[in-house]
Structure formats: structure tokens, C-alpha cells
């Protein structure tokens, strides 16, 4: 089985796809970013993913992306790996962002499938190889066809696994069979990118998760994986089930995870701030539902 218990995955196990905090005026909040990152690490996250979709990467500038990586590195030091989202629909721009992330202090890069243009598989493979060749950082591929319009086919994953710097996958494919095919034939470290799959994917050989829900309940997400690592699969299942109402409220209730995470962070008095357009804040009814699900998840 790939990444068995006791084998250290490349970027940790319980990774948080961290929001990018903004001020009330919508500017980058670096102090908030430092504070949130420090809290996430203190509460059990052993890796952070910055500047991903949850981090509102489509609306942050290249300069802001690099500044956030530097600020978070200052806050957490070398205690946990930092993976920087660099994916765009333009290969040249993506490679530029990868180089900037390396210079800013990232430990790896997250590269999403180029979106909108829907490149065929040979073009996808060429894109990912070009980015992996551009810097010295290890690469986590991001397979999320529901947003990009294009799946990274298992056969393409298997070929890409031959590249020495392509080491991991954030999996939002909703294709358990395809994922298991790749796990059986490669050493790629798979990370569940959908919070409802944290335990299920770990049970078939994944390394861990890249969690949006961990922005607000980092300890609870980390505990699911810790219970599994300890061999207490029954407890791991109970913890996953206990988190299900919050996972549904945050990721499957019609609002993007960025909106729901920032809504809860704001109500909890934690750094996050507003979302940037075209996103809008959650309404009162959605906020009440999120708070109720959160209280259920963290109740003793």
C-alpha cells in the first residue's frame, strides 16, 4: 500500500488549504495570515497550502501571493511544509509563479489543471512537466475536473509519476477506482481534497488530506488521521462521521468553501476578513446553519 503508517509523506498528513486573510477594506492582511497560520499549526495541521482556490488565488496578485508565503514562513518557521498554489491556465505564467514561490520560501507547489481551455491529455502532461522542470520544488498535482473542466486521466498520472519532482496529488476527482489504479502503480502521495473523503482515501493508501474545513476545526480534522494512524479505525470513523454535518455545510450547501470558512472564522473572532468579488459573503440563514454545524462538531 502506498504511504503506509509510519512512512512520512512529502508534505505532512493533515494539511489545511488556508484562506487568505484580507482587511475590512479588502487588502492583504499579512498579520492575519501569520496569526491564522500559527493557530492552524498549533492545533494539529502539519502542512499548509497557501494561494489555492480556498485562498482566493484568482483574485490575488503575484506580489500578494509571494508576500503571503514569506509572511507565513516567518510565522511558522520550519515546523511545517508550505505548499504554494501556482496553477493558472497559462503554462508560462504558472512557471513564473513556481519560481517566485521557490524564492519566497515555499517547500512545494500545487499545480491545478489548466482551466477553461480544456487541453487534451498530451497537452496536460506537457504543461505539468514544464512546471516541474522550471524550479527545484516538488510538485503536487491538483485534479479537480468539476472546476477546471478537465480530468487528469489515471494513465496520465502514471506517466507523470515518472518525473522526479512530481510527488503528490490533491485529489478532487471523485473517482475512487481511478485513484486506486494510480496508487497501485505509482509512489505518488495522494491527498484527499474533499473533506468527506479524508478517511476513505487514507484507508486505500492516500497520504492524508488538504482540508478546507481545517481552517475552522484543525484539531478535529487532524484527529481523524491520527486515530487511523494509531490503528483505531472505529474511532477514526466516528470522528469522520461527527464532522459530516460541518463538512456538508461548508462544502456542499451551495456556497464555495472560501465563503463558508471566512464566515465561520469571522464569527469566531479569527483572522479571515471578507471575500473578494466575484464572491459574496454568506447570508444570515447560511451563517446560522454554519454555526450550528460547527457547534455540533466541536461539542464535547
PDB file of C-alpha atoms in Angstrom:
ATOM      1  CA  UNK A   1       0.000   0.000   0.000  1.00  0.00           C
ATOM      2  CA  UNK A   2       1.326   3.449  -0.860  1.00  0.00           C
ATOM      3  CA  UNK A   3       2.214   5.620   2.156  1.00  0.00           C
ATOM      4  CA  UNK A   4       1.644   3.010   4.861  1.00  0.00           C
ATOM      5  CA  UNK A   5       1.501   4.001   8.503  1.00  0.00           C
ATOM      6  CA  UNK A   6       4.913   5.099   9.705  1.00  0.00           C
ATOM      7  CA  UNK A   7       6.047   6.372   6.298  1.00  0.00           C
ATOM      8  CA  UNK A   8       6.446  10.136   6.236  1.00  0.00           C
ATOM      9  CA  UNK A   9       4.569  11.693   3.289  1.00  0.00           C
ATOM     10  CA  UNK A  10       6.259  14.559   1.460  1.00  0.00           C
ATOM     11  CA  UNK A  11       4.172  17.437   2.846  1.00  0.00           C
ATOM     12  CA  UNK A  12       2.744  16.093   6.109  1.00  0.00           C
ATOM     13  CA  UNK A  13      -0.615  14.378   6.537  1.00  0.00           C
ATOM     14  CA  UNK A  14      -3.163  16.901   7.844  1.00  0.00           C
ATOM     15  CA  UNK A  15      -2.738  19.885   5.539  1.00  0.00           C
ATOM     16  CA  UNK A  16      -5.005  22.928   5.624  1.00  0.00           C
ATOM     17  CA  UNK A  17      -5.950  24.749   2.428  1.00  0.00           C
ATOM     18  CA  UNK A  18      -5.642  28.086   4.203  1.00  0.00           C
ATOM     19  CA  UNK A  19      -7.790  31.082   3.398  1.00  0.00           C
ATOM     20  CA  UNK A  20      -6.018  34.319   2.539  1.00  0.00           C
ATOM     21  CA  UNK A  21      -6.944  36.891   5.196  1.00  0.00           C
ATOM     22  CA  UNK A  22      -7.952  40.341   3.996  1.00  0.00           C
ATOM     23  CA  UNK A  23      -8.565  43.573   5.889  1.00  0.00           C
ATOM     24  CA  UNK A  24     -12.038  45.076   6.099  1.00  0.00           C
ATOM     25  CA  UNK A  25     -11.093  47.167   3.070  1.00  0.00           C
ATOM     26  CA  UNK A  26     -10.076  44.090   1.080  1.00  0.00           C
ATOM     27  CA  UNK A  27      -6.292  44.482   1.246  1.00  0.00           C
ATOM     28  CA  UNK A  28      -3.970  41.587   2.019  1.00  0.00           C
ATOM     29  CA  UNK A  29      -3.765  41.099   5.796  1.00  0.00           C
ATOM     30  CA  UNK A  30      -0.290  39.725   6.408  1.00  0.00           C
ATOM     31  CA  UNK A  31      -0.552  39.928  10.188  1.00  0.00           C
ATOM     32  CA  UNK A  32      -3.794  37.982   9.994  1.00  0.00           C
ATOM     33  CA  UNK A  33      -2.103  35.437   7.757  1.00  0.00           C
ATOM     34  CA  UNK A  34       0.687  34.958  10.279  1.00  0.00           C
ATOM     35  CA  UNK A  35      -1.760  34.582  13.166  1.00  0.00           C
ATOM     36  CA  UNK A  36      -4.031  32.138  11.351  1.00  0.00           C
ATOM     37  CA  UNK A  37      -1.128  30.002  10.166  1.00  0.00           C
ATOM     38  CA  UNK A  38       0.328  29.838  13.673  1.00  0.00           C
ATOM     39  CA  UNK A  39      -3.041  28.756  15.074  1.00  0.00           C
ATOM     40  CA  UNK A  40      -3.504  26.057  12.459  1.00  0.00           C
ATOM     41  CA  UNK A  41      -0.098  24.580  13.190  1.00  0.00           C
ATOM     42  CA  UNK A  42      -0.639  24.763  16.943  1.00  0.00           C
ATOM     43  CA  UNK A  43      -3.955  22.940  16.529  1.00  0.00           C
ATOM     44  CA  UNK A  44      -2.569  19.999  14.588  1.00  0.00           C
ATOM     45  CA  UNK A  45      -2.017  20.881  10.930  1.00  0.00           C
ATOM     46  CA  UNK A  46       1.393  19.557   9.874  1.00  0.00           C
ATOM     47  CA  UNK A  47       1.357  21.295   6.497  1.00  0.00           C
ATOM     48  CA  UNK A  48      -0.235  24.377   4.931  1.00  0.00           C
ATOM     49  CA  UNK A  49      -1.349  25.037   1.370  1.00  0.00           C
ATOM     50  CA  UNK A  50      -1.332  28.744   0.504  1.00  0.00           C
ATOM     51  CA  UNK A  51      -2.709  30.571  -2.511  1.00  0.00           C
ATOM     52  CA  UNK A  52      -5.032  27.786  -3.595  1.00  0.00           C
ATOM     53  CA  UNK A  53      -8.657  28.160  -4.601  1.00  0.00           C
ATOM     54  CA  UNK A  54      -9.641  28.422  -0.926  1.00  0.00           C
ATOM     55  CA  UNK A  55      -7.007  31.140  -0.714  1.00  0.00           C
ATOM     56  CA  UNK A  56      -8.799  33.072  -3.489  1.00  0.00           C
ATOM     57  CA  UNK A  57      -5.847  32.775  -5.835  1.00  0.00           C
ATOM     58  CA  UNK A  58      -7.839  34.011  -8.870  1.00  0.00           C
ATOM     59  CA  UNK A  59      -8.178  37.418  -7.177  1.00  0.00           C
ATOM     60  CA  UNK A  60      -4.742  37.833  -5.566  1.00  0.00           C
ATOM     61  CA  UNK A  61      -1.815  39.369  -7.418  1.00  0.00           C
ATOM     62  CA  UNK A  62       1.511  37.667  -7.998  1.00  0.00           C
ATOM     63  CA  UNK A  63       3.064  40.046  -5.473  1.00  0.00           C
ATOM     64  CA  UNK A  64       0.423  39.255  -2.853  1.00  0.00           C
ATOM     65  CA  UNK A  65       0.972  35.524  -3.346  1.00  0.00           C
ATOM     66  CA  UNK A  66       4.700  35.841  -2.698  1.00  0.00           C
ATOM     67  CA  UNK A  67       4.154  38.160   0.267  1.00  0.00           C
ATOM     68  CA  UNK A  68       1.792  35.669   1.908  1.00  0.00           C
ATOM     69  CA  UNK A  69       4.279  32.808   1.550  1.00  0.00           C
ATOM     70  CA  UNK A  70       7.027  34.931   3.113  1.00  0.00           C
ATOM     71  CA  UNK A  71       4.786  36.075   5.985  1.00  0.00           C
ATOM     72  CA  UNK A  72       3.602  32.568   6.817  1.00  0.00           C
ATOM     73  CA  UNK A  73       7.156  31.248   6.669  1.00  0.00           C
ATOM     74  CA  UNK A  74       8.117  33.902   9.215  1.00  0.00           C
ATOM     75  CA  UNK A  75       5.247  32.788  11.450  1.00  0.00           C
ATOM     76  CA  UNK A  76       5.755  29.018  11.382  1.00  0.00           C
ATOM     77  CA  UNK A  77       9.452  28.753  10.608  1.00  0.00           C
ATOM     78  CA  UNK A  78      10.491  25.292   9.511  1.00  0.00           C
ATOM     79  CA  UNK A  79       7.956  23.479  11.682  1.00  0.00           C
ATOM     80  CA  UNK A  80       5.699  22.505   8.776  1.00  0.00           C
ATOM     81  CA  UNK A  81       5.963  22.366   4.980  1.00  0.00           C
ATOM     82  CA  UNK A  82       4.406  25.180   2.957  1.00  0.00           C
ATOM     83  CA  UNK A  83       2.915  24.316  -0.416  1.00  0.00           C
ATOM     84  CA  UNK A  84       2.170  27.295  -2.657  1.00  0.00           C
ATOM     85  CA  UNK A  85      -0.579  27.247  -5.246  1.00  0.00           C
ATOM     86  CA  UNK A  86       0.836  28.374  -8.585  1.00  0.00           C
ATOM     87  CA  UNK A  87      -1.607  26.920 -11.104  1.00  0.00           C
ATOM     88  CA  UNK A  88      -3.110  29.045 -13.860  1.00  0.00           C
ATOM     89  CA  UNK A  89      -4.442  28.430 -17.378  1.00  0.00           C
ATOM     90  CA  UNK A  90      -1.139  29.701 -18.818  1.00  0.00           C
ATOM     91  CA  UNK A  91       1.963  27.486 -18.687  1.00  0.00           C
ATOM     92  CA  UNK A  92       4.389  30.401 -18.821  1.00  0.00           C
ATOM     93  CA  UNK A  93       2.656  32.278 -16.003  1.00  0.00           C
ATOM     94  CA  UNK A  94       2.481  29.091 -13.924  1.00  0.00           C
ATOM     95  CA  UNK A  95       6.216  28.505 -14.245  1.00  0.00           C
ATOM     96  CA  UNK A  96       6.863  32.124 -13.262  1.00  0.00           C
ATOM     97  CA  UNK A  97       4.747  31.671 -10.145  1.00  0.00           C
ATOM     98  CA  UNK A  98       6.583  28.446  -9.309  1.00  0.00           C
ATOM     99  CA  UNK A  99       9.913  30.265  -9.423  1.00  0.00           C
ATOM    100  CA  UNK A 100       8.502  33.098  -7.298  1.00  0.00           C
ATOM    101  CA  UNK A 101       7.161  30.611  -4.728  1.00  0.00           C
ATOM    102  CA  UNK A 102      10.549  28.947  -4.508  1.00  0.00           C
ATOM    103  CA  UNK A 103      12.226  32.311  -3.941  1.00  0.00           C
ATOM    104  CA  UNK A 104       9.637  33.241  -1.282  1.00  0.00           C
ATOM    105  CA  UNK A 105      10.385  30.114   0.749  1.00  0.00           C
ATOM    106  CA  UNK A 106       7.792  27.520  -0.254  1.00  0.00           C
ATOM    107  CA  UNK A 107       8.623  23.837   0.140  1.00  0.00           C
ATOM    108  CA  UNK A 108       6.469  22.691  -2.766  1.00  0.00           C
ATOM    109  CA  UNK A 109       3.973  23.889  -5.348  1.00  0.00           C
ATOM    110  CA  UNK A 110       0.367  22.955  -6.034  1.00  0.00           C
ATOM    111  CA  UNK A 111      -0.405  22.954  -9.756  1.00  0.00           C
ATOM    112  CA  UNK A 112      -4.021  22.759 -10.834  1.00  0.00           C
ATOM    113  CA  UNK A 113      -5.117  21.511 -14.244  1.00  0.00           C
ATOM    114  CA  UNK A 114      -5.287  24.454 -16.665  1.00  0.00           C
ATOM    115  CA  UNK A 115      -8.886  25.572 -16.626  1.00  0.00           C
ATOM    116  CA  UNK A 116     -11.321  26.791 -19.271  1.00  0.00           C
ATOM    117  CA  UNK A 117      -9.184  25.869 -22.297  1.00  0.00           C
ATOM    118  CA  UNK A 118      -9.710  22.113 -21.641  1.00  0.00           C
ATOM    119  CA  UNK A 119      -6.352  20.851 -23.008  1.00  0.00           C
ATOM    120  CA  UNK A 120      -6.133  17.202 -24.120  1.00  0.00           C
ATOM    121  CA  UNK A 121      -4.104  14.717 -22.092  1.00  0.00           C
ATOM    122  CA  UNK A 122      -0.851  15.101 -24.022  1.00  0.00           C
ATOM    123  CA  UNK A 123      -1.017  18.871 -23.546  1.00  0.00           C
ATOM    124  CA  UNK A 124      -1.756  18.416 -19.843  1.00  0.00           C
ATOM    125  CA  UNK A 125       1.261  16.194 -19.461  1.00  0.00           C
ATOM    126  CA  UNK A 126       3.490  18.699 -21.242  1.00  0.00           C
ATOM    127  CA  UNK A 127       2.162  21.514 -19.034  1.00  0.00           C
ATOM    128  CA  UNK A 128       2.857  19.714 -15.775  1.00  0.00           C
ATOM    129  CA  UNK A 129       6.302  18.590 -16.919  1.00  0.00           C
ATOM    130  CA  UNK A 130       7.212  22.150 -17.904  1.00  0.00           C
ATOM    131  CA  UNK A 131       6.251  23.450 -14.466  1.00  0.00           C
ATOM    132  CA  UNK A 132       8.101  20.625 -12.701  1.00  0.00           C
ATOM    133  CA  UNK A 133      11.206  21.383 -14.769  1.00  0.00           C
ATOM    134  CA  UNK A 134      11.058  25.115 -14.009  1.00  0.00           C
ATOM    135  CA  UNK A 135      12.058  25.068 -10.339  1.00  0.00           C
ATOM    136  CA  UNK A 136      13.677  22.774  -7.842  1.00  0.00           C
ATOM    137  CA  UNK A 137      10.491  22.355  -5.793  1.00  0.00           C
ATOM    138  CA  UNK A 138       8.457  19.150  -5.555  1.00  0.00           C
ATOM    139  CA  UNK A 139       5.070  19.323  -7.249  1.00  0.00           C
ATOM    140  CA  UNK A 140       1.605  18.382  -6.029  1.00  0.00           C
ATOM    141  CA  UNK A 141      -0.798  17.983  -8.959  1.00  0.00           C
ATOM    142  CA  UNK A 142      -4.360  19.187  -8.359  1.00  0.00           C
ATOM    143  CA  UNK A 143      -7.052  17.103 -10.054  1.00  0.00           C
ATOM    144  CA  UNK A 144     -10.423  18.847  -9.770  1.00  0.00           C
ATOM    145  CA  UNK A 145     -12.372  18.378 -13.006  1.00  0.00           C
ATOM    146  CA  UNK A 146     -15.560  19.827 -11.537  1.00  0.00           C
ATOM    147  CA  UNK A 147     -13.887  23.260 -11.545  1.00  0.00           C
ATOM    148  CA  UNK A 148     -11.392  23.007 -14.389  1.00  0.00           C
ATOM    149  CA  UNK A 149     -13.450  21.011 -16.876  1.00  0.00           C
ATOM    150  CA  UNK A 150     -10.634  18.505 -17.464  1.00  0.00           C
ATOM    151  CA  UNK A 151      -9.693  15.325 -15.620  1.00  0.00           C
ATOM    152  CA  UNK A 152      -6.095  14.214 -15.277  1.00  0.00           C
ATOM    153  CA  UNK A 153      -6.600  10.679 -16.563  1.00  0.00           C
ATOM    154  CA  UNK A 154      -5.106   7.870 -14.454  1.00  0.00           C
ATOM    155  CA  UNK A 155      -2.833   6.885 -17.331  1.00  0.00           C
ATOM    156  CA  UNK A 156      -1.535  10.474 -17.480  1.00  0.00           C
ATOM    157  CA  UNK A 157      -0.930  10.438 -13.726  1.00  0.00           C
ATOM    158  CA  UNK A 158       1.040   7.224 -14.034  1.00  0.00           C
ATOM    159  CA  UNK A 159       3.286   8.726 -16.713  1.00  0.00           C
ATOM    160  CA  UNK A 160       3.737  11.961 -14.744  1.00  0.00           C
ATOM    161  CA  UNK A 161       4.773   9.963 -11.664  1.00  0.00           C
ATOM    162  CA  UNK A 162       7.984   9.135 -13.514  1.00  0.00           C
ATOM    163  CA  UNK A 163       9.093  12.767 -13.168  1.00  0.00           C
ATOM    164  CA  UNK A 164      11.393  13.043 -10.123  1.00  0.00           C
ATOM    165  CA  UNK A 165       9.753  16.255  -8.845  1.00  0.00           C
ATOM    166  CA  UNK A 166       6.113  15.243  -9.331  1.00  0.00           C
ATOM    167  CA  UNK A 167       5.493  13.586  -5.984  1.00  0.00           C
ATOM    168  CA  UNK A 168       1.904  14.180  -4.867  1.00  0.00           C
ATOM    169  CA  UNK A 169      -1.717  14.698  -5.909  1.00  0.00           C
ATOM    170  CA  UNK A 170      -4.544  16.683  -4.362  1.00  0.00           C
ATOM    171  CA  UNK A 171      -7.471  14.518  -5.392  1.00  0.00           C
ATOM    172  CA  UNK A 172     -10.889  16.037  -6.014  1.00  0.00           C
ATOM    173  CA  UNK A 173     -11.683  13.707  -8.914  1.00  0.00           C
ATOM    174  CA  UNK A 174     -14.488  11.789  -7.166  1.00  0.00           C
ATOM    175  CA  UNK A 175     -13.138   8.676  -8.907  1.00  0.00           C
ATOM    176  CA  UNK A 176     -12.149   6.125  -6.268  1.00  0.00           C
ATOM    177  CA  UNK A 177     -11.409   3.455  -8.833  1.00  0.00           C
ATOM    178  CA  UNK A 178      -9.138   5.711 -10.873  1.00  0.00           C
ATOM    179  CA  UNK A 179      -7.358   6.876  -7.732  1.00  0.00           C
ATOM    180  CA  UNK A 180      -6.726   3.308  -6.605  1.00  0.00           C
ATOM    181  CA  UNK A 181      -5.332   2.427 -10.031  1.00  0.00           C
ATOM    182  CA  UNK A 182      -2.748   5.181  -9.680  1.00  0.00           C
ATOM    183  CA  UNK A 183      -1.973   4.293  -6.055  1.00  0.00           C
ATOM    184  CA  UNK A 184      -1.360   0.684  -7.088  1.00  0.00           C
ATOM    185  CA  UNK A 185       1.097   1.608  -9.832  1.00  0.00           C
ATOM    186  CA  UNK A 186       2.988   4.645  -8.522  1.00  0.00           C
ATOM    187  CA  UNK A 187       4.573   6.102  -5.394  1.00  0.00           C
ATOM    188  CA  UNK A 188       2.564   9.335  -5.672  1.00  0.00           C
ATOM    189  CA  UNK A 189       1.376  10.641  -2.314  1.00  0.00           C
ATOM    190  CA  UNK A 190      -2.354  11.200  -2.656  1.00  0.00           C
ATOM    191  CA  UNK A 191      -4.146  13.787  -0.531  1.00  0.00           C
ATOM    192  CA  UNK A 192      -7.926  13.944  -0.220  1.00  0.00           C
ATOM    193  CA  UNK A 193      -9.015  17.365  -1.403  1.00  0.00           C
ATOM    194  CA  UNK A 194     -12.645  16.727  -0.483  1.00  0.00           C
ATOM    195  CA  UNK A 195     -13.229  16.676   3.258  1.00  0.00           C
ATOM    196  CA  UNK A 196     -15.826  13.922   3.074  1.00  0.00           C
ATOM    197  CA  UNK A 197     -13.126  11.619   1.659  1.00  0.00           C
ATOM    198  CA  UNK A 198     -10.403  12.162   4.283  1.00  0.00           C
ATOM    199  CA  UNK A 199     -10.754   8.776   5.936  1.00  0.00           C
ATOM    200  CA  UNK A 200     -11.926   6.829   2.884  1.00  0.00           C
ATOM    201  CA  UNK A 201      -8.908   7.788   0.779  1.00  0.00           C
ATOM    202  CA  UNK A 202      -6.472   7.246   3.654  1.00  0.00           C
ATOM    203  CA  UNK A 203      -7.890   3.757   4.086  1.00  0.00           C
ATOM    204  CA  UNK A 204      -6.965   2.824   0.498  1.00  0.00           C
ATOM    205  CA  UNK A 205      -3.442   4.224   0.690  1.00  0.00           C
ATOM    206  CA  UNK A 206      -3.611   8.003   0.461  1.00  0.00           C
ATOM    207  CA  UNK A 207      -1.108  10.076   2.444  1.00  0.00           C
ATOM    208  CA  UNK A 208      -3.572  12.441   4.106  1.00  0.00           C
ATOM    209  CA  UNK A 209      -5.702  15.432   3.218  1.00  0.00           C
ATOM    210  CA  UNK A 210      -5.683  19.036   2.058  1.00  0.00           C
ATOM    211  CA  UNK A 211      -8.668  20.313   4.002  1.00  0.00           C
ATOM    212  CA  UNK A 212     -10.775  23.441   3.701  1.00  0.00           C
ATOM    213  CA  UNK A 213     -12.752  22.565   6.824  1.00  0.00           C
ATOM    214  CA  UNK A 214      -9.483  22.557   8.807  1.00  0.00           C
ATOM    215  CA  UNK A 215      -9.484  26.354   8.665  1.00  0.00           C
ATOM    216  CA  UNK A 216     -12.069  26.280  11.466  1.00  0.00           C
ATOM    217  CA  UNK A 217     -11.639  22.815  13.045  1.00  0.00           C
ATOM    218  CA  UNK A 218      -7.979  21.911  12.504  1.00  0.00           C
ATOM    219  CA  UNK A 219      -7.765  19.653  15.547  1.00  0.00           C
ATOM    220  CA  UNK A 220     -10.828  17.656  14.563  1.00  0.00           C
ATOM    221  CA  UNK A 221      -9.526  17.011  11.049  1.00  0.00           C
ATOM    222  CA  UNK A 222      -6.072  16.058  12.307  1.00  0.00           C
ATOM    223  CA  UNK A 223      -7.628  13.704  14.858  1.00  0.00           C
ATOM    224  CA  UNK A 224      -9.319  11.649  12.131  1.00  0.00           C
ATOM    225  CA  UNK A 225      -5.959  10.831  10.599  1.00  0.00           C
ATOM    226  CA  UNK A 226      -4.256  10.420  13.974  1.00  0.00           C
ATOM    227  CA  UNK A 227      -6.822   7.824  15.021  1.00  0.00           C
ATOM    228  CA  UNK A 228      -6.295   5.917  11.788  1.00  0.00           C
ATOM    229  CA  UNK A 229      -2.509   6.032  12.190  1.00  0.00           C
ATOM    230  CA  UNK A 230      -2.904   4.661  15.717  1.00  0.00           C
ATOM    231  CA  UNK A 231      -4.896   1.724  14.373  1.00  0.00           C
ATOM    232  CA  UNK A 232      -8.177   2.846  15.963  1.00  0.00           C
ATOM    233  CA  UNK A 233     -10.220   2.729  12.789  1.00  0.00           C
ATOM    234  CA  UNK A 234     -13.516   2.683  14.667  1.00  0.00           C
ATOM    235  CA  UNK A 235     -12.682   5.994  16.348  1.00  0.00           C
ATOM    236  CA  UNK A 236     -11.466   7.435  13.054  1.00  0.00           C
ATOM    237  CA  UNK A 237     -14.827   6.539  11.517  1.00  0.00           C
ATOM    238  CA  UNK A 238     -16.735   8.138  14.395  1.00  0.00           C
ATOM    239  CA  UNK A 239     -14.698  11.330  14.072  1.00  0.00           C
ATOM    240  CA  UNK A 240     -15.269  11.476  10.314  1.00  0.00           C
ATOM    241  CA  UNK A 241     -18.999  10.950  10.835  1.00  0.00           C
ATOM    242  CA  UNK A 242     -19.124  13.584  13.558  1.00  0.00           C
ATOM    243  CA  UNK A 243     -17.588  16.117  11.190  1.00  0.00           C
ATOM    244  CA  UNK A 244     -20.005  15.281   8.371  1.00  0.00           C
ATOM    245  CA  UNK A 245     -22.658  17.955   9.130  1.00  0.00           C
ATOM    246  CA  UNK A 246     -19.989  20.663   9.181  1.00  0.00           C
ATOM    247  CA  UNK A 247     -18.359  19.301   6.032  1.00  0.00           C
ATOM    248  CA  UNK A 248     -21.716  19.368   4.278  1.00  0.00           C
ATOM    249  CA  UNK A 249     -22.489  22.878   5.498  1.00  0.00           C
ATOM    250  CA  UNK A 250     -19.104  24.201   4.431  1.00  0.00           C
ATOM    251  CA  UNK A 251     -18.563  22.441   1.117  1.00  0.00           C
ATOM    252  CA  UNK A 252     -21.853  21.074  -0.205  1.00  0.00           C
ATOM    253  CA  UNK A 253     -24.503  23.646   0.615  1.00  0.00           C
ATOM    254  CA  UNK A 254     -24.272  25.884  -2.435  1.00  0.00           C
ATOM    255  CA  UNK A 255     -21.530  28.211  -1.228  1.00  0.00           C
ATOM    256  CA  UNK A 256     -17.794  27.994  -2.001  1.00  0.00           C
ATOM    257  CA  UNK A 257     -15.608  26.755   0.825  1.00  0.00           C
ATOM    258  CA  UNK A 258     -13.811  30.086   0.910  1.00  0.00           C
ATOM    259  CA  UNK A 259     -17.063  31.861   1.764  1.00  0.00           C
ATOM    260  CA  UNK A 260     -18.095  29.397   4.447  1.00  0.00           C
ATOM    261  CA  UNK A 261     -14.639  29.230   6.024  1.00  0.00           C
ATOM    262  CA  UNK A 262     -14.317  33.003   6.214  1.00  0.00           C
ATOM    263  CA  UNK A 263     -17.846  33.307   7.568  1.00  0.00           C
ATOM    264  CA  UNK A 264     -17.060  30.983  10.452  1.00  0.00           C
ATOM    265  CA  UNK A 265     -13.629  32.472  11.082  1.00  0.00           C
ATOM    266  CA  UNK A 266     -15.218  35.899  11.349  1.00  0.00           C
ATOM    267  CA  UNK A 267     -17.877  34.727  13.778  1.00  0.00           C
ATOM    268  CA  UNK A 268     -15.205  33.007  15.872  1.00  0.00           C
ATOM    269  CA  UNK A 269     -13.108  36.168  16.030  1.00  0.00           C
ATOM    270  CA  UNK A 270     -10.291  34.669  13.971  1.00  0.00           C
ATOM    271  CA  UNK A 271      -8.395  36.191  11.013  1.00  0.00           C
ATOM    272  CA  UNK A 272     -10.058  35.851   7.635  1.00  0.00           C
ATOM    273  CA  UNK A 273     -11.844  39.025   6.717  1.00  0.00           C
ATOM    274  CA  UNK A 274     -14.104  39.461   3.711  1.00  0.00           C
ATOM    275  CA  UNK A 275     -14.053  37.611   0.416  1.00  0.00           C
ATOM    276  CA  UNK A 276     -13.138  39.413  -2.776  1.00  0.00           C
ATOM    277  CA  UNK A 277     -15.577  39.789  -5.671  1.00  0.00           C
ATOM    278  CA  UNK A 278     -16.975  37.969  -7.530  1.00  0.00           C
ATOM    279  CA  UNK A 279     -17.608  36.069  -4.287  1.00  0.00           C
ATOM    280  CA  UNK A 280     -20.142  37.460  -1.827  1.00  0.00           C
ATOM    281  CA  UNK A 281     -20.468  36.882   1.921  1.00  0.00           C
ATOM    282  CA  UNK A 282     -22.857  34.293   3.292  1.00  0.00           C
ATOM    283  CA  UNK A 283     -26.332  35.417   4.238  1.00  0.00           C
ATOM    284  CA  UNK A 284     -27.846  35.203   7.695  1.00  0.00           C
ATOM    285  CA  UNK A 285     -29.620  31.874   7.181  1.00  0.00           C
ATOM    286  CA  UNK A 286     -26.466  30.211   5.836  1.00  0.00           C
ATOM    287  CA  UNK A 287     -24.410  31.701   8.652  1.00  0.00           C
ATOM    288  CA  UNK A 288     -26.786  30.356  11.289  1.00  0.00           C
ATOM    289  CA  UNK A 289     -26.581  26.893   9.719  1.00  0.00           C
ATOM    290  CA  UNK A 290     -22.793  27.008   9.629  1.00  0.00           C
ATOM    291  CA  UNK A 291     -22.605  27.990  13.289  1.00  0.00           C
ATOM    292  CA  UNK A 292     -24.943  25.201  14.304  1.00  0.00           C
ATOM    293  CA  UNK A 293     -22.882  22.627  12.402  1.00  0.00           C
ATOM    294  CA  UNK A 294     -19.676  23.992  13.892  1.00  0.00           C
ATOM    295  CA  UNK A 295     -21.014  23.747  17.443  1.00  0.00           C
ATOM    296  CA  UNK A 296     -22.071  20.150  16.806  1.00  0.00           C
ATOM    297  CA  UNK A 297     -18.601  19.274  15.507  1.00  0.00           C
ATOM    298  CA  UNK A 298     -16.669  20.744  18.433  1.00  0.00           C
ATOM    299  CA  UNK A 299     -19.066  19.751  21.224  1.00  0.00           C
ATOM    300  CA  UNK A 300     -17.543  17.512  23.895  1.00  0.00           C
TER     301      UNK A 300
END
